mmCIF file of C-alpha atoms in Angstrom:
data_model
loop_
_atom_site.group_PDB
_atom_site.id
_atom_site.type_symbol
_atom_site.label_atom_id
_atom_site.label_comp_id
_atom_site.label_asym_id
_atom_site.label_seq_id
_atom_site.Cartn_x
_atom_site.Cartn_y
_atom_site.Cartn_z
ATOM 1 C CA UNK V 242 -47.530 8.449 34.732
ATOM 2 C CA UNK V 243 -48.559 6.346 37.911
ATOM 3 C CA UNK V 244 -47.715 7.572 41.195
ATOM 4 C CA UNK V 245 -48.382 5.761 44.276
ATOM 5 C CA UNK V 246 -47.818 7.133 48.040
ATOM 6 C CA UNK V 247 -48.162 5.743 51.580
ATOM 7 C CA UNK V 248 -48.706 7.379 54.844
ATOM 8 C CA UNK V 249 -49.378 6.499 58.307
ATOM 9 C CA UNK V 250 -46.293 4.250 59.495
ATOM 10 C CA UNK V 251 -45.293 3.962 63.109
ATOM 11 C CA UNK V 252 -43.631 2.771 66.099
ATOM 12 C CA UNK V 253 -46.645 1.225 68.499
ATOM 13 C CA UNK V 254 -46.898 -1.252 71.659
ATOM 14 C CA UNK V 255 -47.523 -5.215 70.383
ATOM 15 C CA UNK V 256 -51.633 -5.247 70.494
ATOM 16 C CA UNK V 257 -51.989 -1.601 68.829
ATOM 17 C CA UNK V 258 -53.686 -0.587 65.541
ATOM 18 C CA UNK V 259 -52.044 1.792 62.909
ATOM 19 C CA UNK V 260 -53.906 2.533 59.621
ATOM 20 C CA UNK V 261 -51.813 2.815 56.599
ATOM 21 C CA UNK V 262 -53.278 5.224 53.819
ATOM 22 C CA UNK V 263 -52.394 4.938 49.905
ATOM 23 C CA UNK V 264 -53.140 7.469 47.450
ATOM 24 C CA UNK V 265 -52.728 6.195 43.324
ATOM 25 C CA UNK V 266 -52.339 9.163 41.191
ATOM 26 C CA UNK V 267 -52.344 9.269 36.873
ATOM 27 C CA UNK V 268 -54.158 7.053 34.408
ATOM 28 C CA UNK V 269 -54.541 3.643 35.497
ATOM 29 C CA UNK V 270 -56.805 1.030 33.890
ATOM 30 C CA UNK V 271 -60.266 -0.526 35.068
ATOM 31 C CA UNK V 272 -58.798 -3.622 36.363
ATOM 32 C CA UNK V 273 -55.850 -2.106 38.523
ATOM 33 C CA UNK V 274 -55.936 -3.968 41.880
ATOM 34 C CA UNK V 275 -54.473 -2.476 45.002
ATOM 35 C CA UNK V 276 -52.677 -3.982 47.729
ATOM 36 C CA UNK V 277 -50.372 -3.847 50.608
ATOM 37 C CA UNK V 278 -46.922 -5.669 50.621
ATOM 38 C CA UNK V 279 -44.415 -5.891 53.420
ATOM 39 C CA UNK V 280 -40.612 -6.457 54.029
ATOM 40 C CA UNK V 281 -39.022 -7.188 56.856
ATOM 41 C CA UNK V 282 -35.167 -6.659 57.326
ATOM 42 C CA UNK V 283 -33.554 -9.765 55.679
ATOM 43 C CA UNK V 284 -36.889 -11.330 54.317
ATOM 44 C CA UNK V 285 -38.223 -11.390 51.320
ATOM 45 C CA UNK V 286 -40.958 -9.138 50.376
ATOM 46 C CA UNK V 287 -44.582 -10.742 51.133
ATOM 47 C CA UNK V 288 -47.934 -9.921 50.204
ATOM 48 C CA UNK V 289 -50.406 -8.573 52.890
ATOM 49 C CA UNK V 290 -53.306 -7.988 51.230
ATOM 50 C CA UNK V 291 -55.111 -7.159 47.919
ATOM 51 C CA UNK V 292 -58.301 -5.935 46.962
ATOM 52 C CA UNK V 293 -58.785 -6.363 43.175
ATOM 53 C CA UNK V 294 -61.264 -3.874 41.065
ATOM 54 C CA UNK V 295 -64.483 -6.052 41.755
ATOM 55 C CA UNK V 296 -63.982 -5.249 45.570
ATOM 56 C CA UNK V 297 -62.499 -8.858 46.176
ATOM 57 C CA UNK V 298 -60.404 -9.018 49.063
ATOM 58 C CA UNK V 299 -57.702 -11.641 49.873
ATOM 59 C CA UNK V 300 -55.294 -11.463 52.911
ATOM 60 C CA UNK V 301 -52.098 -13.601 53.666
ATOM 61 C CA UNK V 302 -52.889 -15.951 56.620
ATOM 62 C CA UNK V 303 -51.064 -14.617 59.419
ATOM 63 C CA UNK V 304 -52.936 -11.245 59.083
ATOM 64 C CA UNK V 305 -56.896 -12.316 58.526
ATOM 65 C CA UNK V 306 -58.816 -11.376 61.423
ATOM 66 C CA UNK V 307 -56.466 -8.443 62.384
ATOM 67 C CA UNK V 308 -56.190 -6.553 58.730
ATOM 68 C CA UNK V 309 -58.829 -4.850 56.586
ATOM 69 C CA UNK V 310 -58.449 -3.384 53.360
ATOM 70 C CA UNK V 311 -59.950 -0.973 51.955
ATOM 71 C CA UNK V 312 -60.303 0.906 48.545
ATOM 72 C CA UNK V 313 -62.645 3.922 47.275
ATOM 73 C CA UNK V 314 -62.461 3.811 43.622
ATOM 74 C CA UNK V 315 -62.953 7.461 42.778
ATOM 75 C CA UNK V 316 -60.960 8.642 44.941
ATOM 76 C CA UNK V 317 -57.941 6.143 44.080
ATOM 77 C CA UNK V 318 -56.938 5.464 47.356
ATOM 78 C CA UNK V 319 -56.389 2.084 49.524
ATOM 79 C CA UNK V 320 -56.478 1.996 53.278
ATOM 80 C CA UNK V 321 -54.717 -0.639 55.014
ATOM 81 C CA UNK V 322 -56.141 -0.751 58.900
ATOM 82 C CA UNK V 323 -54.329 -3.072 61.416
ATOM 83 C CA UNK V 324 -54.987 -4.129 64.583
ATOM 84 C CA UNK V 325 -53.900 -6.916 67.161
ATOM 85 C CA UNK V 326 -50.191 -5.317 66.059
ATOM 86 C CA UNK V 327 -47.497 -8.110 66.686
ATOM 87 C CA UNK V 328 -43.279 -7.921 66.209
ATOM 88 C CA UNK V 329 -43.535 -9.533 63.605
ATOM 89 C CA UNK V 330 -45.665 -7.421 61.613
ATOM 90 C CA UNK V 331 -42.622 -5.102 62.363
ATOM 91 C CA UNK V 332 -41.873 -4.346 58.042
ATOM 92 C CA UNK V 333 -41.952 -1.373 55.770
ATOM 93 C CA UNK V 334 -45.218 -1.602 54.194
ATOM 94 C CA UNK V 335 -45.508 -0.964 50.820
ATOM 95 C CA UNK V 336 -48.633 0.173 48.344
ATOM 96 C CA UNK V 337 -48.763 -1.005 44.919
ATOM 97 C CA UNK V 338 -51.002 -0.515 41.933
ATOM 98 C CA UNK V 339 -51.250 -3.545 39.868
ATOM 99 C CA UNK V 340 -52.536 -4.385 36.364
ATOM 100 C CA UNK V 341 -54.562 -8.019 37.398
ATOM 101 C CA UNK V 342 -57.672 -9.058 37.753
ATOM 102 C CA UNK V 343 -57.948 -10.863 40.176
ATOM 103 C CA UNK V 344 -54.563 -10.360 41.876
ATOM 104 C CA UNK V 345 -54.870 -12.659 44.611
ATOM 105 C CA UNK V 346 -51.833 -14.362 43.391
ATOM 106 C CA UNK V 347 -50.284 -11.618 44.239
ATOM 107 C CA UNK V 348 -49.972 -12.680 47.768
ATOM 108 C CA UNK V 349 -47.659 -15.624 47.485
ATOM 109 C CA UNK V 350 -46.072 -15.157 43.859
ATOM 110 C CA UNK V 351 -43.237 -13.220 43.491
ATOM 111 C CA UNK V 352 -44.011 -10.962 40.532
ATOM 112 C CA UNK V 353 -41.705 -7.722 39.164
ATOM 113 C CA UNK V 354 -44.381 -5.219 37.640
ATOM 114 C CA UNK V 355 -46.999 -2.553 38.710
ATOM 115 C CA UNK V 356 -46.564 0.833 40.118
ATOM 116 C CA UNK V 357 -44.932 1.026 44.005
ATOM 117 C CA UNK V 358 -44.659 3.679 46.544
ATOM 118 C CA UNK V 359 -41.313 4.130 48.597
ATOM 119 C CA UNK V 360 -43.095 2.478 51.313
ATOM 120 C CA UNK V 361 -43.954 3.258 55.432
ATOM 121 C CA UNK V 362 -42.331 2.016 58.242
ATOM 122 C CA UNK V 363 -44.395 0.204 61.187
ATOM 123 C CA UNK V 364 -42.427 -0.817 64.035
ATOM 124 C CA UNK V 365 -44.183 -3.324 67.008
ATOM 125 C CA UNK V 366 -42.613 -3.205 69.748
ATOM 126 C CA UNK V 367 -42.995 -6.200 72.240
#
């Protein structure tokens, strides 16, 4: 069975970084893509970023520049490290393992499968 967990959510000042850490645990297949999703009291839930099992990367607009994702492969694990922190980045962030390749849909489809964590809180203060 497929576990995912986060770590590393916070409360920071607007301009400050956090890095969010995501560790994917049991059998998963070649082509399971990784990524970062977000939602924000009374919003739907967005995508932040994916990085699919050929190392592609995508981000969701408001975020390029000031995101980078990360994944090791053999380790199973997917950073997420944020910087230029706004209010309205303010979300609980949540890791997911996904069965696509490429998943860069991912970002502005909704979709209802893959393996999810229970999520971390970040909290920008302005």
């Amino acid at each position: 069975q497929v576990q995912v967990e986060e770590s590393g959510g916070d409360s920071v000042q607007a301009g400050g970084s956090l890095r969010l850490s995501c560790s994917v645990s049991g059998p998963t297949s070649s082509n399971t893509c990784m990524g970062w999703f977000r939602r924000a009291p009374g919003k739907a839930r967005e995508g932040v970023a994916v990085v699919d099992s050929d190392g592609r990367r995508s981000y969701r607009d408001s975020v390029k520049g000031r995101f980078t994702i990360s994944r090791e492969n053999p380790k199973n694990t997917c950073d997420l490290e944020m910087t230029g922190l706004r209010p309205e980045d303010t979300a609980m962030y949540y890791c997911a393992a996904i069965p696509a390749n490429p998943c860069d849909w991912t970002l502005h489809t909704p979709f209802n499968f893959g393996t999810w964590g229970r999520g971390t809180q970040v909290t920008v203060a302005s």
